[in-house]
Every structure is written in C-alpha cells, then in structure tokens.
C-alpha cells in the first residue's frame, strides 16, 4: 500500500491550495480517509475525515468552513481543498487510510489509521 500526498507549497494568507493523495495497492472504496497535519513544534492534528462512500465528512473546528475533503474512488485519489488559508495552517499535511468506519461523532484519531502518506509541506505567509 502506498499513499503519495502532493500539492503543498508556499501561499499567502487568504489564498487557496488543493492537496491530493494518490493511493495504490488497495481498494480505496473500502477505506475511510483522513487528513492530518503537524505544525512545527506541535503534535499531529486530525483535521478531516471522509467515509468510504464519500457521503460523510467531518472537520476539526480549526478548519471547518475553510477546508473541503473529497474523494474519487475511481481514481484512487483523495483531495483536500484549502481556502482562506491562515499562517497558523502552516504544517506538514498527511493523508491516511483506515479500515475503521466510525460514526460521525467519532473524533479524528490518528491511532485509527493503518497506512500513511509521506506528507506535503504547506507554508502560509502573512
């Protein structure tokens, strides 16, 4: 199983980026997908999750209303559209897949995830 995150870069505050996570070696529509981030000197934060069907998405309060997660199972790819970016969004962003299918109120926990991508750096300048 491989996950390849891409799309990171340097953007000004208020700008947008779209991250992609290309997967291989698995049947993506059997998995829940999560996006996480880790800012310098901080722990890993779960920011979004999408169900295997794509019908249920959850977001951390820190990104809700600004980020949108989506998936294209036919392309084995997951996306994170990020808008209205802030300097505090600066972090390495990771995608991960989970065979666990939680209820919508379940928190976005990294321990639920089986496979991880290598991360892509997002830097937001003020």
Tab-separated table of C-alpha atoms in Angstrom:
chain	number	residue	atom	x	y	z
A	1	UNK	CA	0.000	0.000	0.000
A	2	UNK	CA	1.305	3.424	-0.934
A	3	UNK	CA	-0.059	6.900	-0.376
A	4	UNK	CA	1.501	9.890	-2.099
A	5	UNK	CA	0.491	13.331	-0.918
A	6	UNK	CA	1.155	16.317	-3.142
A	7	UNK	CA	0.071	19.875	-3.762
A	8	UNK	CA	1.749	21.636	-0.890
A	9	UNK	CA	3.686	24.836	-1.300
A	10	UNK	CA	4.000	28.452	-0.292
A	11	UNK	CA	0.876	30.590	-0.376
A	12	UNK	CA	-0.098	33.977	1.006
A	13	UNK	CA	-2.656	34.297	3.745
A	14	UNK	CA	-6.133	34.230	2.287
A	15	UNK	CA	-5.054	32.042	-0.585
A	16	UNK	CA	-6.004	28.521	-1.558
A	17	UNK	CA	-4.329	25.203	-2.234
A	18	UNK	CA	-5.590	21.779	-3.162
A	19	UNK	CA	-3.808	18.778	-1.770
A	20	UNK	CA	-4.053	15.399	-3.433
A	21	UNK	CA	-3.397	11.948	-2.034
A	22	UNK	CA	-2.878	9.277	-4.652
A	23	UNK	CA	-3.187	5.734	-3.375
A	24	UNK	CA	-2.190	2.360	-4.726
A	25	UNK	CA	-2.214	-1.207	-3.542
A	26	UNK	CA	-5.657	-1.068	-2.010
A	27	UNK	CA	-9.300	-0.827	-2.928
A	28	UNK	CA	-9.900	2.735	-1.879
A	29	UNK	CA	-13.673	2.490	-1.599
A	30	UNK	CA	-13.235	0.124	1.346
A	31	UNK	CA	-11.443	2.709	3.428
A	32	UNK	CA	-12.097	5.800	5.457
A	33	UNK	CA	-9.651	8.572	4.566
A	34	UNK	CA	-8.235	11.137	6.927
A	35	UNK	CA	-6.124	14.242	6.605
A	36	UNK	CA	-3.810	15.249	9.408
A	37	UNK	CA	-1.277	17.971	9.905
A	38	UNK	CA	1.679	18.639	12.111
A	39	UNK	CA	2.864	22.171	12.665
A	40	UNK	CA	6.449	22.896	13.756
A	41	UNK	CA	6.897	22.025	17.405
A	42	UNK	CA	3.365	20.680	17.767
A	43	UNK	CA	1.652	17.348	17.834
A	44	UNK	CA	-0.268	15.809	14.969
A	45	UNK	CA	-3.785	17.144	14.492
A	46	UNK	CA	-6.609	15.351	12.751
A	47	UNK	CA	-8.346	17.886	10.546
A	48	UNK	CA	-10.749	15.997	8.317
A	49	UNK	CA	-12.183	12.595	7.568
A	50	UNK	CA	-14.367	11.239	4.773
A	51	UNK	CA	-16.305	7.995	4.754
A	52	UNK	CA	-15.658	5.226	2.260
A	53	UNK	CA	-18.665	6.257	0.190
A	54	UNK	CA	-17.833	9.938	0.367
A	55	UNK	CA	-21.215	10.750	1.842
A	56	UNK	CA	-19.994	11.729	5.308
A	57	UNK	CA	-17.268	14.201	6.048
A	58	UNK	CA	-16.148	15.680	9.329
A	59	UNK	CA	-13.832	18.553	10.084
A	60	UNK	CA	-11.885	19.885	13.012
A	61	UNK	CA	-13.160	23.198	14.262
A	62	UNK	CA	-9.863	24.785	13.230
A	63	UNK	CA	-10.605	24.202	9.530
A	64	UNK	CA	-14.378	23.867	9.313
A	65	UNK	CA	-15.853	26.158	6.717
A	66	UNK	CA	-12.489	26.666	5.025
A	67	UNK	CA	-11.380	23.166	4.030
A	68	UNK	CA	-13.275	20.592	1.968
A	69	UNK	CA	-12.388	16.930	1.733
A	70	UNK	CA	-13.437	14.840	-1.237
A	71	UNK	CA	-12.566	11.559	-2.882
A	72	UNK	CA	-12.596	9.978	-6.293
A	73	UNK	CA	-12.596	6.245	-5.733
A	74	UNK	CA	-12.320	5.553	-9.456
A	75	UNK	CA	-9.029	7.473	-9.490
A	76	UNK	CA	-7.914	6.146	-6.083
A	77	UNK	CA	-7.347	9.733	-5.039
A	78	UNK	CA	-8.438	11.901	-2.159
A	79	UNK	CA	-8.375	15.686	-2.095
A	80	UNK	CA	-8.260	18.455	0.449
A	81	UNK	CA	-9.313	21.836	-0.879
A	82	UNK	CA	-7.997	24.525	1.433
A	83	UNK	CA	-9.264	28.087	1.228
A	84	UNK	CA	-8.885	31.248	3.293
A	85	UNK	CA	-5.556	29.960	4.474
A	86	UNK	CA	-4.014	31.427	7.601
A	87	UNK	CA	-0.405	31.447	8.828
A	88	UNK	CA	-1.449	29.011	11.543
A	89	UNK	CA	-2.309	26.485	8.832
A	90	UNK	CA	1.412	26.126	8.157
A	91	UNK	CA	2.248	22.463	8.684
A	92	UNK	CA	3.157	19.199	7.056
A	93	UNK	CA	-0.062	17.627	5.832
A	94	UNK	CA	-0.556	13.869	5.780
A	95	UNK	CA	-3.203	11.630	4.310
A	96	UNK	CA	-4.018	8.277	5.833
A	97	UNK	CA	-6.420	5.389	5.265
A	98	UNK	CA	-8.340	3.398	7.812
A	99	UNK	CA	-10.320	0.184	7.655
A	100	UNK	CA	-12.369	1.519	10.576
A	101	UNK	CA	-15.709	3.097	9.682
A	102	UNK	CA	-16.584	5.319	12.610
A	103	UNK	CA	-19.818	7.052	13.443
A	104	UNK	CA	-19.836	10.681	12.523
A	105	UNK	CA	-19.272	11.861	16.094
A	106	UNK	CA	-16.080	9.824	16.479
A	107	UNK	CA	-13.030	12.090	16.724
A	108	UNK	CA	-10.386	12.135	14.010
A	109	UNK	CA	-7.828	9.960	15.784
A	110	UNK	CA	-4.522	9.031	14.208
A	111	UNK	CA	-4.495	5.695	16.022
A	112	UNK	CA	-7.423	4.556	13.848
A	113	UNK	CA	-5.352	4.738	10.673
A	114	UNK	CA	-3.493	1.879	9.061
A	115	UNK	CA	-1.428	3.459	6.290
A	116	UNK	CA	0.095	6.896	5.924
A	117	UNK	CA	1.500	9.056	3.185
A	118	UNK	CA	4.808	10.850	3.464
A	119	UNK	CA	3.419	14.344	3.964
A	120	UNK	CA	3.453	17.546	1.965
A	121	UNK	CA	4.506	20.908	3.378
A	122	UNK	CA	2.131	23.851	3.329
A	123	UNK	CA	3.537	27.236	4.256
A	124	UNK	CA	1.225	30.218	4.608
A	125	UNK	CA	2.877	33.608	4.733
A	126	UNK	CA	1.316	36.609	6.425
